[in-house]
XYZ file of C-alpha atoms in Angstrom:
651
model
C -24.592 118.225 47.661
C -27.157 116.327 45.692
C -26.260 115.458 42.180
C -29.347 113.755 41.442
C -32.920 113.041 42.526
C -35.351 110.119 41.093
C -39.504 110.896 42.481
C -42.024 108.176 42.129
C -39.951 106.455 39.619
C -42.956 103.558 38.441
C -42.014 100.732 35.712
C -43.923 98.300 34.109
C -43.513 95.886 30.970
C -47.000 94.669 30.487
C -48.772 93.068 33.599
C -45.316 93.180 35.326
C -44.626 95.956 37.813
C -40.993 95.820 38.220
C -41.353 98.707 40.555
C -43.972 101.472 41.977
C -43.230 104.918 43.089
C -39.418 104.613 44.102
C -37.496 107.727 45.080
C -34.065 108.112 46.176
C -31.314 111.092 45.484
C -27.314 110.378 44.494
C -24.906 112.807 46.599
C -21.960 114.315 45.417
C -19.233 111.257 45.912
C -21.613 108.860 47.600
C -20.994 105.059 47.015
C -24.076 103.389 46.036
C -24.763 99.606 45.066
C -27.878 98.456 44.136
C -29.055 94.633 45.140
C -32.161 92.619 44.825
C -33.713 89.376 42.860
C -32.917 89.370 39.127
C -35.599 90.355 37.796
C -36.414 93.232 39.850
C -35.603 95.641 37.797
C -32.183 96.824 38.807
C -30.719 96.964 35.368
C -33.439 98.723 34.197
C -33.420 101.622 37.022
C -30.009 102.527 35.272
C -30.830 102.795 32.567
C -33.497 105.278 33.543
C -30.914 107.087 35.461
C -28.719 107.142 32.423
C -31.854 108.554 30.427
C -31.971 105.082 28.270
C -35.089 104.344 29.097
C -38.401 105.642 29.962
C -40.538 105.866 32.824
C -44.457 105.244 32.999
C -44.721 107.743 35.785
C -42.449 110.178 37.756
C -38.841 111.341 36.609
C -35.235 112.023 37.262
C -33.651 115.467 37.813
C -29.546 116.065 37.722
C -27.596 119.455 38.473
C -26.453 121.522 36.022
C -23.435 120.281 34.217
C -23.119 116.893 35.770
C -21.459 114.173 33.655
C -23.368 110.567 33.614
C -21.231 107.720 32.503
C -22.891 104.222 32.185
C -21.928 100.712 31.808
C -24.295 98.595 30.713
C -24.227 94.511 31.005
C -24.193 94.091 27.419
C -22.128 97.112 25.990
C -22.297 98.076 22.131
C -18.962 98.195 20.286
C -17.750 99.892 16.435
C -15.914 96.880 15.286
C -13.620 98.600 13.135
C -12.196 100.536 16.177
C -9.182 99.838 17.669
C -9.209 99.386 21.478
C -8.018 102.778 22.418
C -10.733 104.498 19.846
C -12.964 102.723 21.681
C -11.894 103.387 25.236
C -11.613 107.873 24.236
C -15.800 107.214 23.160
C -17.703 109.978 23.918
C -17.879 113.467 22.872
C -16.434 116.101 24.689
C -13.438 117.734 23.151
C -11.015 115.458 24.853
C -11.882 112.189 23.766
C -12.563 113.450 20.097
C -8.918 115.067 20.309
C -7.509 111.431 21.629
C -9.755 109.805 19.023
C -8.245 111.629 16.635
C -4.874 111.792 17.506
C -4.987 107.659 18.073
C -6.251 107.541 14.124
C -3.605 110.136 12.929
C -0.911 107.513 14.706
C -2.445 104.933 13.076
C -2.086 105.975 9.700
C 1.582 107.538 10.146
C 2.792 104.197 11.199
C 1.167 102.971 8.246
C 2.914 105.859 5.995
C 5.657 107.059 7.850
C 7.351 108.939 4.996
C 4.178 110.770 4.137
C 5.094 114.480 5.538
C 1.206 115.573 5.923
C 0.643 113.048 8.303
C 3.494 113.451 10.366
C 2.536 117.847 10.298
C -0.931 117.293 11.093
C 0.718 114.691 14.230
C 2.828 117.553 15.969
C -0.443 120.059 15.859
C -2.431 117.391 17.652
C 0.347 116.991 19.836
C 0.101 120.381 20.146
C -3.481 120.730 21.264
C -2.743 117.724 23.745
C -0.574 119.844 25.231
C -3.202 122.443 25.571
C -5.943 120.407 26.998
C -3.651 118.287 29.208
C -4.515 115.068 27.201
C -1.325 113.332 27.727
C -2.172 112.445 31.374
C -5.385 110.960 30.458
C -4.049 108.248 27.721
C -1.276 107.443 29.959
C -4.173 106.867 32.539
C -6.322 104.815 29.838
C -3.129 102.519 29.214
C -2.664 101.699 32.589
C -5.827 100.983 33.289
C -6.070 99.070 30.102
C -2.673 97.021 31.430
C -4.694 96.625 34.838
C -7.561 95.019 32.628
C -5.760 92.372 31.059
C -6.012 94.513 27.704
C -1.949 95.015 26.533
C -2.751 95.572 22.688
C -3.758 99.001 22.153
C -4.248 98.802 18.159
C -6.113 95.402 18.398
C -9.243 95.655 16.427
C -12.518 95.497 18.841
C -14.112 92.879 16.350
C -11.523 90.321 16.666
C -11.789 90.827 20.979
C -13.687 87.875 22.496
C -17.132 88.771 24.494
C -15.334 89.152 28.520
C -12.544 91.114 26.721
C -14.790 93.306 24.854
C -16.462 93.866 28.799
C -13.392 94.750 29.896
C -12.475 97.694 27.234
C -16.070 98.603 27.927
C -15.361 98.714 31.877
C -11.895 101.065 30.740
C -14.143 103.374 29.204
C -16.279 104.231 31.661
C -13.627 104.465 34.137
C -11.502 106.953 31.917
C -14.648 109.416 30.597
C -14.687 112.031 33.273
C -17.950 111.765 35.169
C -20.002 113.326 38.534
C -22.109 109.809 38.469
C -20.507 106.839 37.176
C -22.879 103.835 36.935
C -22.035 100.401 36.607
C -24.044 97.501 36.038
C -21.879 94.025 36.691
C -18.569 95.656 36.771
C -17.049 92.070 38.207
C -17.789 90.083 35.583
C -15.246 88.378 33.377
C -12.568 89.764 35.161
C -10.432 87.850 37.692
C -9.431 88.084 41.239
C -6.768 89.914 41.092
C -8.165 92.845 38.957
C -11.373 92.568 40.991
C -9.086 93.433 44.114
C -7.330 96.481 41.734
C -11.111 97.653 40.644
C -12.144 97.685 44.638
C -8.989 100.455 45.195
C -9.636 102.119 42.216
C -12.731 103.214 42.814
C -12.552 104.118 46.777
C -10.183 106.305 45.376
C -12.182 108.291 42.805
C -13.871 111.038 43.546
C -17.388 111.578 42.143
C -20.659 109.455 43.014
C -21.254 106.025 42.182
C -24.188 103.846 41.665
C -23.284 99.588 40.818
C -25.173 96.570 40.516
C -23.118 93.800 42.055
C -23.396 90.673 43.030
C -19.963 90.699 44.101
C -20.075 90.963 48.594
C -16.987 91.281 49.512
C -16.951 94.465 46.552
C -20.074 95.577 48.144
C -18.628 95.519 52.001
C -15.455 97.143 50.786
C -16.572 99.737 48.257
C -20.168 100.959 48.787
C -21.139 103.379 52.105
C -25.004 103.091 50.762
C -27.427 99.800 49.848
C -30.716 100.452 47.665
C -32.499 96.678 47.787
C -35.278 96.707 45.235
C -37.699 94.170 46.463
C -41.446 93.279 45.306
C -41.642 96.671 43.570
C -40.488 98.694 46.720
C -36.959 100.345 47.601
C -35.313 99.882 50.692
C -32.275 102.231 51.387
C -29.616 101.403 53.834
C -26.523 103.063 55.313
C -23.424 101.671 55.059
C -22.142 98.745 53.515
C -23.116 95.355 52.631
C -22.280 94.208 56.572
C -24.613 96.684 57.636
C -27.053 96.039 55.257
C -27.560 92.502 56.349
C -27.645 93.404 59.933
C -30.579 96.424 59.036
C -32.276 93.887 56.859
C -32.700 91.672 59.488
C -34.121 94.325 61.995
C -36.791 95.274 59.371
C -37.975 92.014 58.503
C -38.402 91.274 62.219
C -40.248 94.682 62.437
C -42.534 93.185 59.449
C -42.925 89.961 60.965
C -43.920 91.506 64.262
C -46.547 93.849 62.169
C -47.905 90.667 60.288
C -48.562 88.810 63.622
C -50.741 91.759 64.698
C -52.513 92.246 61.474
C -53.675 88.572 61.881
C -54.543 88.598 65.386
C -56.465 91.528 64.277
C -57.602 89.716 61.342
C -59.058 86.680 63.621
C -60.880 89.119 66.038
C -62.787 90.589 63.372
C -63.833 87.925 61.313
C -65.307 86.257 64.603
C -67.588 89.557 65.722
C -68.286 89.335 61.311
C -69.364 85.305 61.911
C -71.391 85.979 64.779
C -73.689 87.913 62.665
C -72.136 92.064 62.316
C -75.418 94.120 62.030
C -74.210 96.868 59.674
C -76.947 99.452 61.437
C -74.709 101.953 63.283
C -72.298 104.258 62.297
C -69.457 102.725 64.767
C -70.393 99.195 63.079
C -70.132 100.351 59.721
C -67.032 101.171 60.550
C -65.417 98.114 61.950
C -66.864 96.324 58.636
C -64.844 98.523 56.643
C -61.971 97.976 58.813
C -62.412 93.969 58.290
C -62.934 94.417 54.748
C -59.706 96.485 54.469
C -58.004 93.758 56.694
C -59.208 91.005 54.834
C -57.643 92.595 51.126
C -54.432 93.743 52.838
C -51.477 90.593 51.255
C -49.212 89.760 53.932
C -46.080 90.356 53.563
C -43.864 87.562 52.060
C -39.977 86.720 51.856
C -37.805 84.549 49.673
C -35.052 85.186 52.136
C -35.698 81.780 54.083
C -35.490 79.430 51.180
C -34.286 75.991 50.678
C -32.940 74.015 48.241
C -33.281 70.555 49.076
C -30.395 68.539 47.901
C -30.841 65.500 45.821
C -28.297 63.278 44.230
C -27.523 60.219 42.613
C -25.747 57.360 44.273
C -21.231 58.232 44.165
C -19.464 54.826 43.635
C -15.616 54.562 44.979
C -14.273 55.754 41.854
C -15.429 59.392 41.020
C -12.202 60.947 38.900
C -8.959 60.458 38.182
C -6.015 62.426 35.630
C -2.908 61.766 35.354
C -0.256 63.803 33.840
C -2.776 65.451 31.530
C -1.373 67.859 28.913
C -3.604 70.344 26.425
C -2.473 73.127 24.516
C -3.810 75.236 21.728
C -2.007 76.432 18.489
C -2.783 80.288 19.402
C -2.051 79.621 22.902
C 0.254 77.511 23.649
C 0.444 74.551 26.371
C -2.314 75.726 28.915
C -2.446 72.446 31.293
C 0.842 70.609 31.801
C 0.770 67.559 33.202
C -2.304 67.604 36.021
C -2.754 65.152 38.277
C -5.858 64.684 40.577
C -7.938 62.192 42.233
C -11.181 63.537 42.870
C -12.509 62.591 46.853
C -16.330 62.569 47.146
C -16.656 65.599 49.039
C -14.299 67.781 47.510
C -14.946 71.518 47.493
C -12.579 72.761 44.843
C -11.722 76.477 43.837
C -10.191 76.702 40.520
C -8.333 80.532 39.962
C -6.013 82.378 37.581
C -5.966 85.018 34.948
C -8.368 85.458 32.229
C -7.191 82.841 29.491
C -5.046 80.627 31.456
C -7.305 77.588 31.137
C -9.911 77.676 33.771
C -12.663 76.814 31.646
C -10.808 74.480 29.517
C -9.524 72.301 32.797
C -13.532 71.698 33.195
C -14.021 70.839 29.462
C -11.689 68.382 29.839
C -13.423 67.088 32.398
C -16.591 67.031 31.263
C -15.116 65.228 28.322
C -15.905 68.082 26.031
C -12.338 68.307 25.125
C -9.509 65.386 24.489
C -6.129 65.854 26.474
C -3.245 66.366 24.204
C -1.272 63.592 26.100
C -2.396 61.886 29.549
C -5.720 60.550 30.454
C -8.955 61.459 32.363
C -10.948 58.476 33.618
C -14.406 58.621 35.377
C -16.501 56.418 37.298
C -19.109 54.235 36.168
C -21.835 55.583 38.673
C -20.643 59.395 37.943
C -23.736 61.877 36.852
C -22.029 65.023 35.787
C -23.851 68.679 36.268
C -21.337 71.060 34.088
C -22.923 74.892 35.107
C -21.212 76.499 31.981
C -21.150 80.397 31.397
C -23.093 80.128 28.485
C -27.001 78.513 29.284
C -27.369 78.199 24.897
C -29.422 74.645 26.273
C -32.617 76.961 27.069
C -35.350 76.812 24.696
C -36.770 80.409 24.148
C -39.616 78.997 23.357
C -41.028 76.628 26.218
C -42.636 78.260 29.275
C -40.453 77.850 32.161
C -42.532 74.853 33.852
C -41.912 72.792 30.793
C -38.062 73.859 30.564
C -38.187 71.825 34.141
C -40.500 69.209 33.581
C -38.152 67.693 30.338
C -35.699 67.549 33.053
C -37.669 65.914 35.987
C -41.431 65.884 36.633
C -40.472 65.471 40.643
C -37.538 65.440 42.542
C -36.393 63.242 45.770
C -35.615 65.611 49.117
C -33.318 63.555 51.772
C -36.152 63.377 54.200
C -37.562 60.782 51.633
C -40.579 62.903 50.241
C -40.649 64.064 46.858
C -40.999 67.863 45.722
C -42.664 68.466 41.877
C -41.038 71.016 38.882
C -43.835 73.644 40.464
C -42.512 73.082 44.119
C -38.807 73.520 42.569
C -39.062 76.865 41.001
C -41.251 78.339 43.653
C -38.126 77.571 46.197
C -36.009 79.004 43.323
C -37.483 82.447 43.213
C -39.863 81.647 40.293
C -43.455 82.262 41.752
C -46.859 80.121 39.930
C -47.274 83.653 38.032
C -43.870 83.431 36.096
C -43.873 79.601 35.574
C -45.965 79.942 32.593
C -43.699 82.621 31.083
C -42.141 82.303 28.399
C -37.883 81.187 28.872
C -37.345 83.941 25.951
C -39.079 86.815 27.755
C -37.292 85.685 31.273
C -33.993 88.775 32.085
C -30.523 87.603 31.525
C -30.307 86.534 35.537
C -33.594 85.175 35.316
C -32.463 82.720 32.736
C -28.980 81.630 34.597
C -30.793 81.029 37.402
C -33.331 78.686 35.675
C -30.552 77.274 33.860
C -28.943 76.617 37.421
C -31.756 75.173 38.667
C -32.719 72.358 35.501
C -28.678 71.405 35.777
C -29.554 70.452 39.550
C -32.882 69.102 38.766
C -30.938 66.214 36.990
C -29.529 65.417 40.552
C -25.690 65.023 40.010
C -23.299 63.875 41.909
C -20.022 65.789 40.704
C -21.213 68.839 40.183
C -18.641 71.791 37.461
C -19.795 74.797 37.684
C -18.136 77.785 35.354
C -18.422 81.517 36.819
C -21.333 80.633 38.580
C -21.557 84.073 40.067
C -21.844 85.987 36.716
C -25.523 87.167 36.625
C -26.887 85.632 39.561
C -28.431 87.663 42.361
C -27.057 87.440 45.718
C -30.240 86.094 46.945
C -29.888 83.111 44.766
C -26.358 82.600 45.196
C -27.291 82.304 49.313
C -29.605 79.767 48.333
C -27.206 78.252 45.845
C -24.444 78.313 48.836
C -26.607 76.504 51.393
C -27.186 73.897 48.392
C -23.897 72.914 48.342
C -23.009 72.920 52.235
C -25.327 69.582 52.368
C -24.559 68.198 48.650
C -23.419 64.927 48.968
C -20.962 64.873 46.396
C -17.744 66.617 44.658
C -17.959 70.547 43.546
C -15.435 72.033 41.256
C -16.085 75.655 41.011
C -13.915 78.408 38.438
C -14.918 81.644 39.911
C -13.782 85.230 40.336
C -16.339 85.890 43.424
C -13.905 85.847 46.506
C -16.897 85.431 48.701
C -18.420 82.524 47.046
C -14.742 80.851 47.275
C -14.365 81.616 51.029
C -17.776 79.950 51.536
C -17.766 77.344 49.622
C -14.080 75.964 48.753
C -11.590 74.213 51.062
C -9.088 73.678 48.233
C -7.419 75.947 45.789
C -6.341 75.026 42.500
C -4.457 77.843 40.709
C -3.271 78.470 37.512
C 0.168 79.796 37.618
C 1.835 80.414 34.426
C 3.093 77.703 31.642
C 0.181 75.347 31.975
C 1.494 74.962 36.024
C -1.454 74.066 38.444
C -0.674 74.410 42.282
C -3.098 73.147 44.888
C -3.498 75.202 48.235
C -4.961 73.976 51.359
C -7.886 75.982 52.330
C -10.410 78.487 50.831
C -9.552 81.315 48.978
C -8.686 83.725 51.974
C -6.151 80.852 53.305
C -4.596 80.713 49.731
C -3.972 84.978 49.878
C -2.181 84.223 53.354
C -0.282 81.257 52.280
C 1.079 83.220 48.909
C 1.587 86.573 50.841
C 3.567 84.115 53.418
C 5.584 82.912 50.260
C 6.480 86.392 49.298
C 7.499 87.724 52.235
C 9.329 84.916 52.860
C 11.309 84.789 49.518
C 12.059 88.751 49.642
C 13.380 87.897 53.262
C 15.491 85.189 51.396
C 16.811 87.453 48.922
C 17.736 89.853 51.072
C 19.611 87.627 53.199
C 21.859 86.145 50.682
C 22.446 89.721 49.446
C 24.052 90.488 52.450
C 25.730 87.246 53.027
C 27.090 87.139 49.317
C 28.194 91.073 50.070
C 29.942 90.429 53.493
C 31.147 86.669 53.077
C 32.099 85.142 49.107
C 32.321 81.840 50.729
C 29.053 81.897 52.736
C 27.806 82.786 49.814
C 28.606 79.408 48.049
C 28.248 77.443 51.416
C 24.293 79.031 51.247
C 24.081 77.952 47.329
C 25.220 74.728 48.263
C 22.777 74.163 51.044
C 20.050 75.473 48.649
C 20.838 73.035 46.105
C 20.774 70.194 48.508
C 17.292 71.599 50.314
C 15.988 71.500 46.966
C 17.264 67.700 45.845
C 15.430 66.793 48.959
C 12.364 68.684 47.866
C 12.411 66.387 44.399
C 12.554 62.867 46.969
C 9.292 61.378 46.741
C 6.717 62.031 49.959
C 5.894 59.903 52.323
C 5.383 59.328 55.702
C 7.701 58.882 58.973
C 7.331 55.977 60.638
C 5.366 57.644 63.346
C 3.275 59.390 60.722
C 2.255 55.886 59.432
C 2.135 54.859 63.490
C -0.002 57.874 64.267
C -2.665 57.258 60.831
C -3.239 53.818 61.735
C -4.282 54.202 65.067
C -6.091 57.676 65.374
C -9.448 56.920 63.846
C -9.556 54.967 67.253
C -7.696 57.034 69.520
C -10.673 59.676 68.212
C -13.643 57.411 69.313
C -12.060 56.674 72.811
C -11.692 60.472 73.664
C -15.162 61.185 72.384
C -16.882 58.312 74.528
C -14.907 59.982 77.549
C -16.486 63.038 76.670
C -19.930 61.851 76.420
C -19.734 59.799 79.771
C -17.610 62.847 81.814
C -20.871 64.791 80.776
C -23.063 62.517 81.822
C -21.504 62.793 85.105
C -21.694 66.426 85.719
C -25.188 66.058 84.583
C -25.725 63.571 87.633
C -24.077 65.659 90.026
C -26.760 68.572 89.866
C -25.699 70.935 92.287
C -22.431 69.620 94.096
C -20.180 72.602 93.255
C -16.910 70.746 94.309
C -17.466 67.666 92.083
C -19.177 69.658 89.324
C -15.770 71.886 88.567
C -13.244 68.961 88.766
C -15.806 67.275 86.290
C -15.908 70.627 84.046
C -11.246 70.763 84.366
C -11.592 67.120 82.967
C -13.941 68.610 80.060
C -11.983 71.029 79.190
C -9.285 69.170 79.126
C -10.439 66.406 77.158
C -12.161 69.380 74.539
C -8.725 70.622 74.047
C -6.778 66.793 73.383
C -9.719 66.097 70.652
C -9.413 69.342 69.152
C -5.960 68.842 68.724
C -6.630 65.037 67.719
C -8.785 66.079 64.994
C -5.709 68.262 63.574
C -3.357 65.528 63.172
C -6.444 63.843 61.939
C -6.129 66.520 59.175
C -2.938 66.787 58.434
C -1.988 62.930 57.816
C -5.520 62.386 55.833
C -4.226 65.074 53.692
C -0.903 63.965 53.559
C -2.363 60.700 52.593
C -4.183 62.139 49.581
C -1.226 63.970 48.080
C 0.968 60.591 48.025
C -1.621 59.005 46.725
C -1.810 61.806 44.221
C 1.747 61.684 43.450
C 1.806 57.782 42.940
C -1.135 58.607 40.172
């Protein structure tokens, strides 16, 4: 059943049409998210669903009695509220009972002798019992709990800005609604609640609409796309997999429609060159058709977009810290002696909870903070790009161009050409219309992605980059993604985005409690499977010496011994076997010789042509030779890795 219906929805803020004549209907517990280029106008298409905000033309209908909840980006708070006043917002005669019965609390904990309070208590109690209230602030705590938010009673006004998002999120999700809309839901929460959020809401009933950025949320969650592109809306079914594979289809339809258009095009303007005699009804005709042809504006894409990569010269040295220590007075010790050396292309994924010290590991860095004890030294040829969550380096008042041009007038591209601050922001989604804009009238994604792009224009060489997936579309994030593939130097990345991590990471660094940081080997996928593997593993463990300490009292000490001695071993210092240090030594060479087999064993069956016999013994050595360098390359691996952490642990 359809819950609501938007007709020839057209909006415009001065001589920008974000978009023209749109029209799409919400079914009853349909699963929508809504994508495109910031700047599009997705924010602001919720907030004309949520009645916020006007339309210049056409309108939006809802059935009778359906509940709209929104969550806007930038949510408004009562600072003297308490967390859990804030959450039961709203007025229907639920949340003002909770509200109310949250204050009356309040104030008998403050008076708890004072007998009026505690008799106008019970009748509240009393009317949750009526209206079945108790289920729903059990429900608000644990989703509260879920959200990193543990103090109920905290004041809103003393909550920083991604904990203020998240009471904001528990709001929404608590107020019963038909259509619950959410714009950024992902942001400033971490992976873990991210994967809670995804069940969560394939489990509610009731239609939703979401801006996301996040694709692996998108793929798991939504079962309909809306793309808003260049003022039009493109629906697709299913989810963000699908999407991709439909996109593709219709762009290739496009293409195939542009190709005849100028064919078309060509035709006509040579019969108009060789001198159209506008005397006939039939030629009259064809002249309008050329002059309709001629104003038609092919059909672009920012799909196919490149960033070329450009970089200062990386010396030897890039990083190093050892045993670096910080802590805070309100927080205690968050980073307990770290130590790292940085490799040139390191792709680095740095996770944990909200708070643990994400952000302050790349302060330290940067050399915006000190270490409490230990020492971070960099290289002399290191040019640092920090991508911080906050772009306050922006000047509202210079037109984007000139926000680019104090950064570089031109940039260097690896083919050895040169591209200028124009060339730049066209590849970076800003068109020559919006280049002369003004960086205080640009939308909040519009300005991280500029902000993105003048840290890059400096050409670093190391880059940071903090929650680079907040408020950036997925279309530049692609083109951010493809950035770093070729970069020619380290990336450190703190992000939430699982799909960004699997793409771009081959090393986790996670923050695990008591300023501990443990690497993992891989992307952020690998690092689920290796901690799953860990789990499993230990609850086999425990369940073994359960039943060997219940059968056997002096198995039980024999296993406690061996544990104590597995673990003395684990404290030795690592190094390698002799064969290990054999094996490192020589395979670099043992590499080259299989490879130059391979290229002259191809060779071969090249010269063979069509001699069947020789041609498959030749393709049995290929494969066989395929499969020793493969496995080559993964000893390769291992003791290049192994190699790093020793060297590591001698730092």
């Amino acid at each position: 059943m359809n819950v609501l219906t938007a007709e020839n929805l057209t909006k415009s803020y001065g001589e920008k049409v974000l978009f023209a004549d749109i029209s799409f209907g919400i079914d009853e517990g349909e699963k929508i998210g809504i994508i495109g280029v910031n700047g599009t106008g997705k924010s602001t298409l919720l907030k004309i669903l949520a009645g916020i905000e006007g339309t210049d033309r056409g309108g939006v209908t809802m059935g009778n009695n359906v509940r709209f909840e929104y969550l806007p980006q930038n949510p408004e708070f009562e600072d003297g509220a308490t967390v859990l006043q804030q959450v039961f917002k709203g007025n229907s005669p639920v949340m003002k009972l909770l509200r109310d019965y949250e204050m009356a609390l309040e104030k008998l904990n403050d008076h708890p002798e004072d007998l009026a309070l505690q008799q106008a208590l019970i009748a509240l109690g009393q009317k949750m019992d009526e209206l079945d209230a108790w289920q729903l602030e059990n429900e608000a705590k644990v989703i509260l709990t879920k959200l990193g938010i543990s103090k109920y009673d905290t004041l809103v006004g003393t909550l920083s800005g991604g904990q203020r998002k998240r009471v904001a999120l528990a709001s929404a999700l608590i107020n019963p609604a038909d259509i619950l809309a959410l714009d950024e839901p992902t942001n400033h929460i971490d992976n873990d609640t991210v994967d809670w959020l995804e069940l969560y809401l394939n489990k509610r009933k009731g239609a939703l609409v979401m801006i996301t950025h996040d694709r692996y949320f998108l793929d798991r969650v939504v079962s309909r796309v809306l793309e808003l592109d260049q003022g039009r809306l493109y629906p697709y079914p299913g989810n963000y997999s699908r999407f991709l594979e439909l996109k593709a289809e219709r762009e290739e339809q496009e293409e195939a429609t542009e190709r005849k258009r100028q064919n078309l095009f060509r035709n006509e303007l040579a019969w108009m060159r060789r001198g159209a005699k506008a005397r006939t009804t039939k030629q009259k005709a064809r002249i309008e058709r050329f002059e309709k042809l001629q104003a038609e504006k092919p059909l672009s894409s920012t799909d196919r977009l490149e960033m070329p990569t450009g970089a200062t010269r990386l010396g030897k040295k890039i990083l190093e810290c050892t045993h670096v220590t910080k802590g805070f007075s309100d927080r205690g010790v968050v980073i307990k002696d770290f130590n790292y050396v940085l490799l040139r292309n390191d792709r680095i994924g740095i996770i944990g909870p909200n708070g643990s010290g994400k952000t302050t590991l790349l302060n330290l860095i940067a050399g915006r903070l000190t270490p409490d004890d230990g020492s971070i030294e960099r290289g002399s040829t290191v040019n640092l790009g920090y991508f911080a969550q906050e772009n306050t380096s922006l000047n509202p008042d210079l037109r984007v161009i000139e926000e680019i041009k104090a950064v570089a007038e031109v940039i260097p591209t690896s083919d050895g050409g040169i591209l200028t601050a124009s060339q730049m922001l066209e590849r970076f989604l800003f068109p020559p219309a919006i280049q002369w804009t003004k960086v205080g009238k640009l939308s909040g994604g519009e300005k991280r992605r500029l902000y993105l792009l003048r840290i890059l224009m400096s050409a670093p060489n190391v880059l940071l980059l903090d929650e680079p997936t907040n408020d950036l579309d997925i279309q530049t994030l692609t083109i951010l993604e493809s950035y770093l593939d070729e970069f020619p130097g380290a990336v450190i990345a703190v992000s939430h985005d699982r799909y960004f991590l699997d793409r771009v990471t081959d090393q986790i660094f996670s923050f695990e409690g008591e300023g501990s940081i443990r690497s993992y080997v891989g992307n952020y996928s690998d690092y689920r499977e290796q901690v799953y593997a860990a789990e499993q593993e230990a609850v086999q463990a425990s369940r073994q010496a359960a039943l060997h300490a219940t059968l056997n009292p002096k198995t039980n000490r024999d296993v406690q011994a061996k544990k104590g001695e597995s673990e003395r071993k684990k404290e030795r210092p690592l190094k390698m076997t002799f064969k290990e240090q054999q094996d490192f030594a020589q395979i670099d060479d043992q590499i080259a010789q299989v490879e130059q087999e391979l290229r002259k064993n191809t060779e071969h069956m090249n010269e063979v042509g069509s001699d069947f016999g020789k041609l498959t013994e030749l393709a049995a050595v290929q494969q066989a030779l395929e499969q020793k360098l493969d496995e080559m390359l993964e000893r390769w691996t291992y003791l290049n890795e192994l190699a790093e952490k020793i060297a590591q642990n001698k730092g």
